[in-house]
Amino acid sequence: MKIALYLLALLSTPLLAASPEAIYGKTGIVTSRSALASAAGLEIMKAGGNAVDGAVATAFTLAVTYPSAGNLGGGGFAVVRLADGKVVTLDHRETAPASASRDMYLDSEGNIIKKLSTASHKATGTPGSVDGLITLLETYGSLSIKQVIAPAIRLAEKGFPLSHDLARQFNKVLKKMEQYPESIKTFSKKGAPYEEGDIWRQPELAKTLERIADSGRDGFYKGKTADLIVAEMQRGNGEITLNDLANYKSIWRKPVKGTYRGYDIYGMGPPSSGGALVIQILNMMETYDVSAMGFGSAKVIHLMVEAERRAYADRAEHLGDPDYYDVPIAKLTNKSYAAQRFSDFNSDKASKSENIGAGYWPEESPETTHLSVYKEGVMVALTTTLNSDYGNKIIVQDAGFLLNNEMDDFSIKENSPNQFNVIGREANSIAPGKRMLSSMSPTLVLKDGKPFLITGSPGGSTIITTALQVIVNVIDHGMSIEDAVSLPRFHHQWQPDRIIYGKYGISPDTLEVLKKMGHIEFKEASRARGIGDANSIMITDSVISGIKDPRNEGAALAY
Ligand code: DON
């Protein structure tokens, strides 16, 4: 209740439903994992900002109001369609520090040092988020950094009432922060647990945000904030230096583009695998009558699982940072390659993953976050992460923000499964300055050149299949945005050879049919609310509709 009142005070609009109902607007719309962050984006667009301004304001605010994934100390990817129709993508993924080396997480006998790539200062890649958000703003925004970052500063300084979900998360993560007094200080009341409704203030973070407001990227990558990051690294034997920070640059990359039944699909290229895989799977599905098979049918689940199996096997072999490894992206996203790769598909029988490729693929924790924004022809899909929830759990002392543990997305040892069971390959080995492979899949869909759908999700390897299912639900099954986002999802990732599904996602008799086809293992997703968190927007001639994925908190807000 306190939160709703607070939001009402913050907003001039009462459009606050965080329910499975879509929110409708005429001009602009934002959907994100935090109602306060969506409100910040809306406030900025109402003040005259465009969708890029709105997205940047939302992302900076997520670093304050949704700290497990919203971040200054992490990285992400953005896919943007401009008013003139051009589509651009910005890679602001973290980089391996200059001192990084292929075997940096191995002991002298070549064994993996437990938790070094996930729960230590050494787990952190040079952060890309601040450079990315400022680059987006300076290139395609219309307002100043001072204007768009103001809501984030206000919320960090004055604080906001903790929701039930945030208070619960803080109390759960405290155990993993025991060695880090600054993190305990941030996420508890001097060691005592926060409760729902407590006002949470972050004065150090507010000061860091103010330095960014005053000096742009130099407010983070140079001067006091950079000194604080390096001091934190030295305290914990981390790798990032002032040079690593000064040298960080986000990169404009060519979008990966595909088509599906007359729609144009734009996704993020490497070092994310997201765009390539979404397009590759759609290509394999396109010659089949998915609509006639019907949502949730054994036939359609089988078809999608078999396409996913092949695409994820290719991911392990071919995907990595394109500046370090020659990723065959044109081939992977090509329709004739998809036809060839899918030529052994049998519509009645499951194939065996060991015959499709070799290796394993990770299961990851559900903490990354995706936001979608639209206004006047401009579409923004932005996914950002610290990797694990709350990253490596380390708050930079006196700077108020968490560090990522993204280095673990590299293959830390060839042919050895890392914490998520992933086996390494050359394409994704560690090298100085290299970006670790991602699954993030911010995606735009256009029809006849006009905006149609904005989607994306957290969820590690399930990010790709979540975005895929929103697209297929809308295009093949003709669903509204609320049905397309809300209905249960399923996932297959080649290795382990298993279908994961959200609660109620596969009926018992459908399971029986799939088993008879030869699918061997099934697992209900361990998170009660299922797979993904796909905050999405649909645009038609007459109406803009958006939804906050009902699996989690947050809000779609429109005007
Ligand atoms: O970039 C990636 O693919 C991972 N670091 C994302 C991690 C993730 O999504 C965790 N949970 N949502």
Coordinates of C-alpha atoms and ligand atoms in Angstrom, one line a residue:
M1 CA 0.0 0.0 0.0
K2 CA 2.8 2.4 1.0
I3 CA 4.4 1.7 -2.3
A4 CA 1.3 2.3 -4.4
L5 CA 0.8 5.6 -2.6
Y6 CA 4.4 6.6 -3.1
L7 CA 4.1 5.8 -6.8
L8 CA 1.0 7.8 -7.1
A9 CA 2.8 10.7 -5.6
L10 CA 5.6 10.3 -8.0
L11 CA 3.4 10.0 -11.1
S12 CA 0.6 12.1 -12.5
T13 CA -1.0 9.0 -13.9
P14 CA -2.6 6.2 -12.0
L15 CA -1.7 3.6 -14.6
L16 CA 0.0 1.2 -12.2
A17 CA -1.3 -2.2 -12.8
A18 CA 1.4 -4.8 -12.3
S19 CA -1.1 -7.5 -13.4
P20 CA -1.4 -9.7 -16.4
E21 CA -3.5 -7.0 -18.0
A22 CA -1.9 -5.1 -20.8
I23 CA -1.5 -1.3 -20.5
Y24 CA -2.5 0.8 -23.4
G25 CA -1.1 4.1 -24.6
K26 CA -1.2 6.6 -27.4
T27 CA 2.2 8.1 -27.3
G28 CA 4.8 6.4 -25.1
I29 CA 5.2 3.2 -23.1
V30 CA 7.8 1.6 -20.8
T31 CA 7.8 -1.8 -19.2
S32 CA 10.4 -3.0 -16.7
R33 CA 11.0 -5.1 -13.6
S34 CA 10.6 -2.1 -11.3
A35 CA 7.5 0.1 -11.2
L36 CA 9.7 3.0 -10.0
A37 CA 12.1 2.6 -12.9
S38 CA 9.2 2.4 -15.4
A39 CA 7.8 5.6 -13.8
A40 CA 11.2 7.3 -14.3
G41 CA 11.2 6.4 -18.0
L42 CA 7.6 7.7 -18.3
E43 CA 8.5 10.9 -16.5
I44 CA 11.4 11.6 -18.8
M45 CA 9.3 10.9 -22.0
K46 CA 6.5 13.1 -20.7
A47 CA 9.0 15.9 -20.2
G48 CA 9.8 15.7 -23.9
G49 CA 12.4 13.0 -24.0
N50 CA 12.3 10.3 -26.8
A51 CA 12.3 6.5 -26.2
V52 CA 16.1 6.5 -25.9
D53 CA 16.0 9.1 -23.1
G54 CA 13.2 7.0 -21.5
A55 CA 15.2 3.8 -21.7
V56 CA 18.3 5.4 -20.3
A57 CA 16.4 6.9 -17.4
T58 CA 14.7 3.5 -16.8
A59 CA 18.0 1.7 -16.9
F60 CA 19.8 4.1 -14.5
T61 CA 16.8 3.9 -12.1
L62 CA 16.9 0.0 -12.2
A63 CA 20.5 0.3 -10.8
V64 CA 18.8 2.0 -7.7
T65 CA 15.5 0.2 -7.4
Y66 CA 16.3 -3.3 -8.7
P67 CA 19.9 -3.9 -7.6
S68 CA 20.1 -7.6 -8.2
A69 CA 20.3 -7.0 -11.9
G70 CA 19.9 -3.3 -12.6
N71 CA 23.4 -2.0 -12.4
L72 CA 26.3 0.4 -12.9
G73 CA 28.8 -2.3 -12.4
G74 CA 27.6 -4.7 -15.1
G75 CA 26.9 -4.7 -18.8
G76 CA 24.3 -5.2 -21.4
F77 CA 23.0 -4.9 -25.0
A78 CA 20.5 -2.6 -26.7
V79 CA 18.7 -2.9 -29.9
V80 CA 17.1 0.4 -31.1
R81 CA 14.9 1.2 -34.1
L82 CA 15.1 5.0 -34.9
A83 CA 12.3 7.1 -36.2
D84 CA 13.8 7.0 -39.7
G85 CA 13.6 3.2 -39.7
K86 CA 17.3 2.5 -39.2
V87 CA 18.1 -0.2 -36.6
V88 CA 21.2 0.0 -34.5
T89 CA 22.6 -2.2 -31.8
L90 CA 25.0 -1.2 -28.9
D91 CA 27.2 -3.8 -27.2
H92 CA 28.1 -2.6 -23.8
R93 CA 29.1 -6.0 -22.5
E94 CA 31.9 -6.2 -19.9
T95 CA 35.5 -7.0 -21.1
A96 CA 38.2 -9.1 -19.6
P97 CA 40.8 -6.9 -17.9
A98 CA 44.2 -6.5 -19.6
S99 CA 45.8 -8.8 -17.1
A100 CA 43.3 -11.6 -17.8
S101 CA 44.6 -14.9 -19.3
R102 CA 43.1 -18.1 -20.5
D103 CA 44.0 -20.1 -17.4
M104 CA 43.4 -17.4 -14.7
Y105 CA 40.9 -19.5 -12.8
L106 CA 43.0 -22.6 -12.7
D107 CA 45.5 -23.8 -10.1
S108 CA 49.1 -24.9 -10.9
E109 CA 47.8 -28.4 -11.7
G110 CA 45.2 -27.0 -14.1
N111 CA 42.2 -27.6 -11.8
I112 CA 39.4 -25.0 -11.6
I113 CA 39.7 -23.0 -8.4
K114 CA 36.3 -23.2 -6.9
K115 CA 34.2 -20.0 -7.0
L116 CA 37.0 -17.8 -8.3
S117 CA 35.2 -16.9 -11.4
T118 CA 31.9 -16.3 -9.6
A119 CA 32.3 -15.2 -6.0
S120 CA 35.5 -13.1 -5.9
H121 CA 36.9 -9.8 -7.0
K122 CA 38.6 -11.6 -9.8
A123 CA 35.1 -12.6 -11.2
T124 CA 34.5 -9.0 -12.4
G125 CA 34.8 -7.9 -15.9
T126 CA 35.4 -4.2 -16.7
P127 CA 31.9 -2.8 -16.5
G128 CA 30.2 -1.5 -19.6
S129 CA 26.8 -0.2 -18.5
V130 CA 27.6 3.4 -17.8
D131 CA 29.5 3.9 -21.1
G132 CA 26.7 2.1 -22.9
L133 CA 23.9 4.2 -21.4
I134 CA 25.8 7.5 -22.0
T135 CA 26.7 6.5 -25.6
L136 CA 23.0 5.7 -26.3
L137 CA 22.0 9.0 -24.8
E138 CA 24.6 11.1 -26.6
T139 CA 24.0 9.5 -29.9
Y140 CA 20.2 9.1 -30.1
G141 CA 18.7 10.8 -27.0
S142 CA 17.5 14.4 -26.9
L143 CA 18.0 15.3 -23.2
S144 CA 21.1 15.8 -21.1
I145 CA 22.5 13.1 -18.7
K146 CA 21.6 15.4 -15.8
Q147 CA 17.9 15.3 -16.9
V148 CA 17.7 11.5 -17.4
I149 CA 19.7 10.5 -14.4
A150 CA 17.7 12.8 -12.0
P151 CA 15.0 10.3 -11.0
A152 CA 17.7 7.7 -10.2
I153 CA 19.6 10.2 -8.0
R154 CA 16.4 11.3 -6.3
L155 CA 15.5 7.6 -5.4
A156 CA 19.0 6.8 -4.2
E157 CA 19.2 9.9 -2.1
K158 CA 15.7 10.1 -0.6
G159 CA 15.1 6.4 -0.6
F160 CA 12.0 4.4 -1.4
P161 CA 9.9 1.9 0.5
L162 CA 11.0 -1.7 0.0
S163 CA 8.5 -4.0 -1.6
H164 CA 7.9 -7.5 -0.2
D165 CA 10.0 -9.0 -3.0
L166 CA 13.0 -6.7 -2.5
A167 CA 13.1 -7.1 1.3
R168 CA 12.9 -10.9 0.8
Q169 CA 15.7 -10.9 -1.7
F170 CA 18.0 -8.8 0.5
N171 CA 17.5 -11.1 3.4
K172 CA 18.2 -14.1 1.3
V173 CA 21.4 -12.7 -0.3
L174 CA 22.9 -11.4 3.0
K175 CA 24.3 -14.9 3.8
K176 CA 26.4 -14.8 0.7
M177 CA 27.7 -11.3 1.6
E178 CA 29.2 -12.3 5.0
Q179 CA 32.8 -11.5 3.9
Y180 CA 31.9 -8.1 2.5
P181 CA 31.0 -5.5 5.2
E182 CA 30.1 -2.8 2.7
S183 CA 27.5 -5.2 1.1
I184 CA 26.1 -6.1 4.5
K185 CA 25.9 -2.3 5.3
T186 CA 24.0 -1.7 2.1
F187 CA 21.5 -4.5 2.2
S188 CA 20.7 -4.6 6.0
K189 CA 20.0 -2.3 8.9
K190 CA 23.4 -2.7 10.5
G191 CA 23.1 -6.4 10.2
A192 CA 19.3 -6.6 11.0
P193 CA 17.1 -7.6 8.1
Y194 CA 15.1 -5.0 6.2
E195 CA 11.3 -5.4 6.1
E196 CA 8.7 -4.6 3.6
G197 CA 7.9 -0.9 3.7
D198 CA 11.2 0.2 5.2
I199 CA 12.6 3.2 3.4
W200 CA 15.9 2.2 1.7
R201 CA 18.4 5.0 1.0
Q202 CA 21.7 4.6 -0.9
P203 CA 23.7 7.8 -0.2
E204 CA 27.0 6.5 -1.7
L205 CA 25.2 5.4 -4.8
A206 CA 23.6 8.8 -5.1
K207 CA 27.0 10.4 -5.0
T208 CA 28.3 8.1 -7.7
L209 CA 25.3 8.9 -9.9
E210 CA 25.9 12.6 -9.2
R211 CA 29.5 12.3 -10.5
I212 CA 28.1 10.7 -13.7
A213 CA 25.5 13.5 -13.9
D214 CA 28.4 16.1 -13.6
S215 CA 31.1 14.5 -15.8
G216 CA 29.4 11.9 -18.0
R217 CA 31.4 8.7 -18.6
D218 CA 34.4 10.3 -16.9
G219 CA 32.3 10.4 -13.7
F220 CA 32.6 6.6 -13.6
Y221 CA 35.6 5.5 -15.7
K222 CA 38.0 8.2 -14.3
G223 CA 38.4 10.3 -11.2
K224 CA 36.9 9.4 -7.8
T225 CA 34.6 6.5 -8.9
A226 CA 37.4 4.8 -10.9
D227 CA 39.7 5.2 -7.9
L228 CA 37.1 3.6 -5.6
I229 CA 36.7 0.7 -8.0
V230 CA 40.5 0.1 -8.2
A231 CA 40.8 0.4 -4.4
E232 CA 38.1 -2.2 -4.1
M233 CA 40.0 -4.4 -6.5
Q234 CA 43.2 -4.1 -4.5
R235 CA 41.3 -4.9 -1.3
G236 CA 40.2 -8.2 -2.8
N237 CA 43.0 -9.1 -5.2
G238 CA 40.9 -8.2 -8.3
E239 CA 42.2 -7.4 -11.7
I240 CA 40.6 -4.2 -12.9
T241 CA 43.0 -1.2 -13.2
L242 CA 42.6 2.5 -14.0
N243 CA 43.7 1.7 -17.5
D244 CA 41.1 -1.0 -18.0
L245 CA 38.4 1.5 -16.9
A246 CA 39.7 4.4 -19.0
N247 CA 40.0 2.1 -22.1
Y248 CA 36.5 0.6 -21.9
K249 CA 34.3 1.4 -24.9
S250 CA 30.9 0.2 -25.9
I251 CA 30.7 -0.8 -29.6
W252 CA 28.0 -0.2 -32.2
R253 CA 27.5 -3.6 -33.9
K254 CA 25.6 -4.5 -37.0
P255 CA 22.2 -6.0 -35.9
V256 CA 21.6 -9.6 -36.9
K257 CA 18.6 -9.6 -39.1
G258 CA 16.2 -12.4 -40.1
T259 CA 12.7 -12.7 -41.5
Y260 CA 9.9 -14.9 -40.3
R261 CA 6.6 -15.2 -42.2
G262 CA 7.0 -11.7 -43.6
Y263 CA 8.1 -10.1 -40.4
D264 CA 11.6 -8.6 -40.0
I265 CA 13.4 -9.8 -36.9
Y266 CA 16.3 -7.7 -35.5
G267 CA 18.5 -9.0 -32.7
M268 CA 21.8 -8.6 -31.0
G269 CA 24.8 -10.1 -32.7
P270 CA 27.9 -11.5 -31.1
P271 CA 29.2 -11.3 -28.4
S272 CA 25.6 -12.2 -27.6
S273 CA 24.4 -15.4 -29.1
G274 CA 20.8 -14.2 -28.6
G275 CA 20.0 -12.7 -32.0
A276 CA 21.7 -15.4 -34.0
L277 CA 19.9 -18.2 -32.1
V278 CA 16.4 -16.6 -32.2
I279 CA 16.7 -16.2 -35.9
Q280 CA 18.2 -19.6 -36.5
I281 CA 15.4 -21.4 -34.6
L282 CA 12.7 -19.3 -36.4
N283 CA 14.4 -20.2 -39.7
M284 CA 14.2 -23.9 -38.9
M285 CA 10.5 -23.6 -37.9
E286 CA 9.3 -21.4 -40.8
T287 CA 8.5 -24.2 -43.2
Y288 CA 6.2 -25.9 -40.8
D289 CA 2.6 -24.9 -40.1
V290 CA 3.0 -23.9 -36.5
S291 CA -0.3 -22.2 -36.3
A292 CA -2.2 -25.4 -37.4
M293 CA -0.2 -27.5 -34.9
G294 CA -1.5 -25.2 -32.1
F295 CA -0.1 -23.7 -29.0
G296 CA 1.0 -26.2 -26.4
S297 CA 0.6 -29.2 -28.7
A298 CA 3.1 -32.1 -28.6
K299 CA 3.8 -31.5 -32.3
V300 CA 4.8 -27.8 -31.8
I301 CA 6.8 -28.5 -28.6
H302 CA 8.7 -31.3 -30.4
L303 CA 9.4 -29.1 -33.5
M304 CA 10.7 -26.2 -31.3
V305 CA 12.7 -28.5 -29.1
E306 CA 14.4 -30.1 -32.1
A307 CA 15.2 -26.7 -33.6
E308 CA 16.5 -25.5 -30.2
R309 CA 18.7 -28.6 -29.8
R310 CA 20.5 -27.9 -33.1
A311 CA 20.8 -24.1 -32.5
Y312 CA 22.3 -24.5 -29.0
A313 CA 24.8 -27.1 -30.2
D314 CA 25.9 -24.5 -32.8
R315 CA 26.2 -21.9 -30.1
A316 CA 28.7 -23.8 -28.1
E317 CA 30.9 -24.4 -31.2
H318 CA 30.7 -21.1 -33.1
L319 CA 29.7 -18.2 -30.8
G320 CA 32.1 -15.8 -29.1
D321 CA 33.5 -12.3 -29.3
P322 CA 33.7 -11.5 -33.0
D323 CA 36.7 -9.3 -32.4
Y324 CA 38.6 -12.3 -31.3
Y325 CA 37.0 -15.2 -33.1
D326 CA 35.6 -15.5 -36.6
V327 CA 32.0 -16.1 -35.9
P328 CA 30.2 -17.5 -39.0
I329 CA 27.2 -15.2 -38.3
A330 CA 25.9 -14.9 -41.9
K331 CA 25.9 -18.7 -42.2
L332 CA 24.2 -19.3 -38.9
T333 CA 21.3 -16.9 -39.7
N334 CA 20.9 -18.0 -43.3
K335 CA 17.7 -19.9 -44.3
S336 CA 19.5 -22.5 -46.5
Y337 CA 21.8 -23.3 -43.6
A338 CA 18.8 -23.8 -41.4
A339 CA 17.2 -26.1 -43.9
Q340 CA 20.4 -28.2 -44.1
R341 CA 20.8 -28.2 -40.3
F342 CA 17.2 -29.3 -39.8
S343 CA 17.2 -31.8 -42.7
D344 CA 17.4 -34.7 -40.2
F345 CA 14.3 -33.5 -38.3
N346 CA 11.8 -36.3 -37.8
S347 CA 8.3 -35.0 -36.9
D348 CA 7.6 -38.2 -35.0
K349 CA 10.8 -38.9 -33.2
A350 CA 13.2 -37.1 -30.9
S351 CA 16.8 -36.9 -31.9
K352 CA 19.7 -37.6 -29.6
S353 CA 21.8 -34.6 -28.4
E354 CA 25.0 -36.6 -28.6
N355 CA 24.4 -36.9 -32.3
I356 CA 23.8 -33.2 -32.8
G357 CA 27.0 -31.9 -31.2
A358 CA 29.2 -32.4 -28.2
G359 CA 29.4 -30.6 -24.8
Y360 CA 27.1 -29.1 -22.2
W361 CA 25.2 -26.0 -21.8
P362 CA 24.6 -23.9 -18.7
E363 CA 21.6 -23.5 -16.4
E364 CA 21.8 -20.1 -14.9
S365 CA 20.2 -18.2 -12.1
P366 CA 17.3 -15.9 -13.0
E367 CA 18.9 -12.5 -12.5
T368 CA 19.3 -10.2 -15.5
T369 CA 16.6 -7.7 -16.5
H370 CA 15.0 -6.6 -19.7
L371 CA 13.2 -3.3 -20.4
S372 CA 11.2 -2.3 -23.5
V373 CA 10.4 1.3 -24.4
Y374 CA 8.4 2.8 -27.3
K375 CA 7.6 6.4 -28.3
E376 CA 6.8 7.9 -31.7
G377 CA 8.4 5.3 -33.9
V378 CA 11.4 4.7 -31.8
M379 CA 11.7 1.2 -30.3
V380 CA 14.2 0.3 -27.6
A381 CA 14.9 -3.2 -26.3
L382 CA 17.6 -3.3 -23.6
T383 CA 18.8 -6.2 -21.5
T384 CA 21.3 -5.7 -18.7
T385 CA 22.9 -7.9 -16.0
L386 CA 25.5 -8.5 -13.3
N387 CA 25.3 -12.2 -14.3
S388 CA 24.4 -13.9 -11.0
D389 CA 21.8 -12.2 -8.8
Y390 CA 23.6 -9.4 -7.1
G391 CA 26.7 -10.2 -9.2
N392 CA 29.7 -11.2 -7.1
K393 CA 27.8 -9.7 -4.1
I394 CA 30.6 -7.1 -3.6
I395 CA 29.6 -3.5 -3.2
V396 CA 32.4 -1.1 -4.1
Q397 CA 33.2 0.6 -0.8
D398 CA 32.0 4.2 -0.7
A399 CA 30.6 4.0 -4.3
G400 CA 27.4 2.1 -3.4
F401 CA 27.1 -0.2 -6.4
L402 CA 27.6 -4.0 -7.0
L403 CA 30.2 -5.6 -9.2
N404 CA 29.4 -8.2 -11.8
N405 CA 30.7 -11.8 -12.0
E406 CA 30.5 -11.9 -15.7
M407 CA 34.0 -13.5 -16.2
D408 CA 32.2 -16.8 -15.5
D409 CA 30.4 -16.5 -18.9
F410 CA 33.8 -17.2 -20.5
S411 CA 34.8 -20.9 -20.9
I412 CA 37.2 -20.9 -18.0
K413 CA 38.8 -24.2 -18.8
E414 CA 38.7 -26.1 -22.0
N415 CA 36.4 -29.1 -21.9
S416 CA 35.6 -28.7 -18.2
P417 CA 32.1 -27.8 -17.1
N418 CA 32.0 -24.5 -15.1
Q419 CA 29.5 -23.8 -12.4
F420 CA 26.7 -24.0 -14.9
N421 CA 28.0 -27.2 -16.6
V422 CA 29.3 -25.3 -19.6
I423 CA 32.1 -26.9 -21.5
G424 CA 34.6 -24.4 -23.0
R425 CA 35.6 -24.0 -26.6
E426 CA 38.1 -21.8 -28.3
A427 CA 35.4 -19.3 -29.5
N428 CA 34.8 -18.3 -25.9
S429 CA 38.2 -18.7 -24.2
I430 CA 39.5 -15.8 -22.0
A431 CA 41.8 -13.2 -23.6
P432 CA 42.7 -9.6 -22.5
G433 CA 40.0 -7.2 -23.6
K434 CA 37.7 -9.9 -24.9
R435 CA 34.0 -10.0 -24.2
M436 CA 32.4 -13.1 -22.8
L437 CA 29.6 -14.8 -24.7
S438 CA 26.1 -13.9 -23.7
S439 CA 22.6 -15.2 -24.3
M440 CA 20.9 -11.8 -23.9
S441 CA 18.3 -11.3 -26.7
P442 CA 16.8 -7.9 -26.8
T443 CA 14.7 -8.2 -30.0
L444 CA 12.6 -6.0 -32.3
V445 CA 10.1 -7.2 -34.8
L446 CA 8.8 -5.0 -37.7
K447 CA 6.1 -5.5 -40.2
D448 CA 6.4 -3.8 -43.6
G449 CA 9.0 -1.5 -42.0
K450 CA 6.7 -0.5 -39.2
P451 CA 7.2 -1.1 -35.5
F452 CA 5.4 -4.3 -34.2
L453 CA 7.0 -6.0 -31.2
I454 CA 9.7 -5.3 -28.6
T455 CA 10.8 -8.2 -26.4
G456 CA 13.6 -9.8 -24.4
S457 CA 14.1 -11.4 -21.0
P458 CA 16.5 -12.5 -18.2
G459 CA 17.1 -16.1 -17.5
G460 CA 20.6 -17.1 -18.7
S461 CA 20.3 -19.7 -21.5
T462 CA 16.5 -19.6 -21.3
I463 CA 16.6 -15.9 -22.4
I464 CA 16.7 -17.0 -26.1
T465 CA 13.8 -19.4 -26.0
T466 CA 11.7 -16.9 -23.9
A467 CA 12.1 -14.2 -26.6
L468 CA 11.4 -16.9 -29.3
Q469 CA 8.2 -17.9 -27.6
V470 CA 6.8 -14.4 -27.3
I471 CA 7.5 -13.9 -31.1
V472 CA 5.9 -17.3 -32.1
N473 CA 2.9 -16.8 -29.8
V474 CA 2.2 -13.5 -31.5
I475 CA 3.0 -14.3 -35.1
D476 CA 1.9 -18.0 -35.3
H477 CA -0.7 -18.2 -32.6
G478 CA -2.1 -14.8 -33.1
M479 CA -2.1 -14.0 -29.4
S480 CA -2.5 -10.6 -27.7
I481 CA 0.6 -9.3 -25.9
E482 CA -0.8 -10.4 -22.5
D483 CA -1.4 -14.0 -23.6
A484 CA 1.9 -14.1 -25.5
V485 CA 3.9 -13.1 -22.4
S486 CA 1.9 -14.7 -19.7
L487 CA 1.4 -18.2 -20.8
P488 CA 3.8 -20.9 -19.5
R489 CA 7.0 -21.5 -21.5
F490 CA 9.3 -24.5 -22.1
H491 CA 13.0 -24.7 -22.9
H492 CA 15.5 -27.1 -24.4
Q493 CA 19.2 -26.3 -24.8
W494 CA 20.8 -29.3 -26.4
Q495 CA 22.8 -30.3 -23.3
P496 CA 21.5 -31.4 -20.8
D497 CA 19.1 -33.3 -23.0
R498 CA 16.0 -32.2 -21.1
I499 CA 12.8 -30.2 -21.6
I500 CA 12.3 -27.7 -18.8
Y501 CA 8.8 -26.2 -18.5
G502 CA 6.9 -23.7 -16.5
K503 CA 4.2 -24.9 -14.1
Y504 CA 1.1 -26.0 -16.1
G505 CA 3.1 -25.6 -19.3
I506 CA 2.8 -29.2 -20.5
S507 CA -0.3 -31.2 -19.8
P508 CA 0.1 -34.8 -18.6
D509 CA -1.2 -36.3 -21.8
T510 CA 1.1 -34.0 -23.9
L511 CA 4.0 -35.2 -21.8
E512 CA 3.1 -38.8 -22.6
V513 CA 3.1 -38.1 -26.3
L514 CA 6.5 -36.4 -26.1
K515 CA 7.9 -39.3 -24.2
K516 CA 6.6 -41.7 -26.8
M517 CA 8.4 -39.6 -29.4
G518 CA 11.6 -40.3 -27.5
H519 CA 12.1 -37.2 -25.4
I520 CA 13.8 -38.6 -22.3
E521 CA 13.9 -36.0 -19.5
F522 CA 11.5 -33.4 -18.3
K523 CA 11.8 -31.0 -15.5
E524 CA 9.3 -28.5 -14.1
A525 CA 11.2 -25.1 -13.7
S526 CA 12.4 -24.7 -10.2
R527 CA 11.2 -21.2 -9.9
A528 CA 7.6 -21.2 -8.9
R529 CA 6.7 -18.6 -11.5
G530 CA 8.4 -20.3 -14.3
I531 CA 10.8 -19.3 -17.0
G532 CA 11.8 -15.8 -18.0
D533 CA 10.5 -12.3 -17.4
A534 CA 9.7 -10.9 -20.8
N535 CA 8.6 -7.2 -20.4
S536 CA 7.2 -6.6 -23.9
I537 CA 5.4 -4.1 -26.1
M538 CA 3.2 -4.5 -29.2
I539 CA 2.5 -1.7 -31.6
T540 CA -0.3 -1.7 -34.1
D541 CA -1.8 1.1 -36.2
S542 CA -4.4 1.9 -33.6
V543 CA -2.9 1.1 -30.3
I544 CA 0.3 0.6 -28.3
S545 CA 0.1 -2.1 -25.7
G546 CA 2.6 -3.3 -23.2
I547 CA 2.8 -5.8 -20.4
K548 CA 5.0 -6.4 -17.4
D549 CA 5.6 -10.1 -17.3
P550 CA 3.3 -11.3 -14.5
R551 CA 5.9 -13.7 -13.2
N552 CA 7.6 -10.9 -11.3
E553 CA 7.1 -7.4 -9.9
G554 CA 7.4 -4.2 -12.0
A555 CA 5.0 -2.3 -14.2
A556 CA 4.1 -1.3 -17.7
L557 CA 3.2 2.4 -17.8
A558 CA 1.9 4.4 -20.7
Y559 CA 0.4 7.7 -21.7
Ligands
DON1 O1 24.9 -12.8 -20.5 C1 24.4 -13.8 -20.2 O2 23.9 -14.6 -21.0 C2 24.3 -14.1 -18.7 N1 25.3 -13.5 -18.0 C3 23.0 -13.8 -18.3 C4 22.8 -14.2 -16.9 C5 21.4 -14.3 -16.6 O3 20.5 -14.1 -17.3 C6 21.1 -14.7 -15.2 N2 19.7 -14.6 -15.0 N3 18.8 -14.1 -15.5

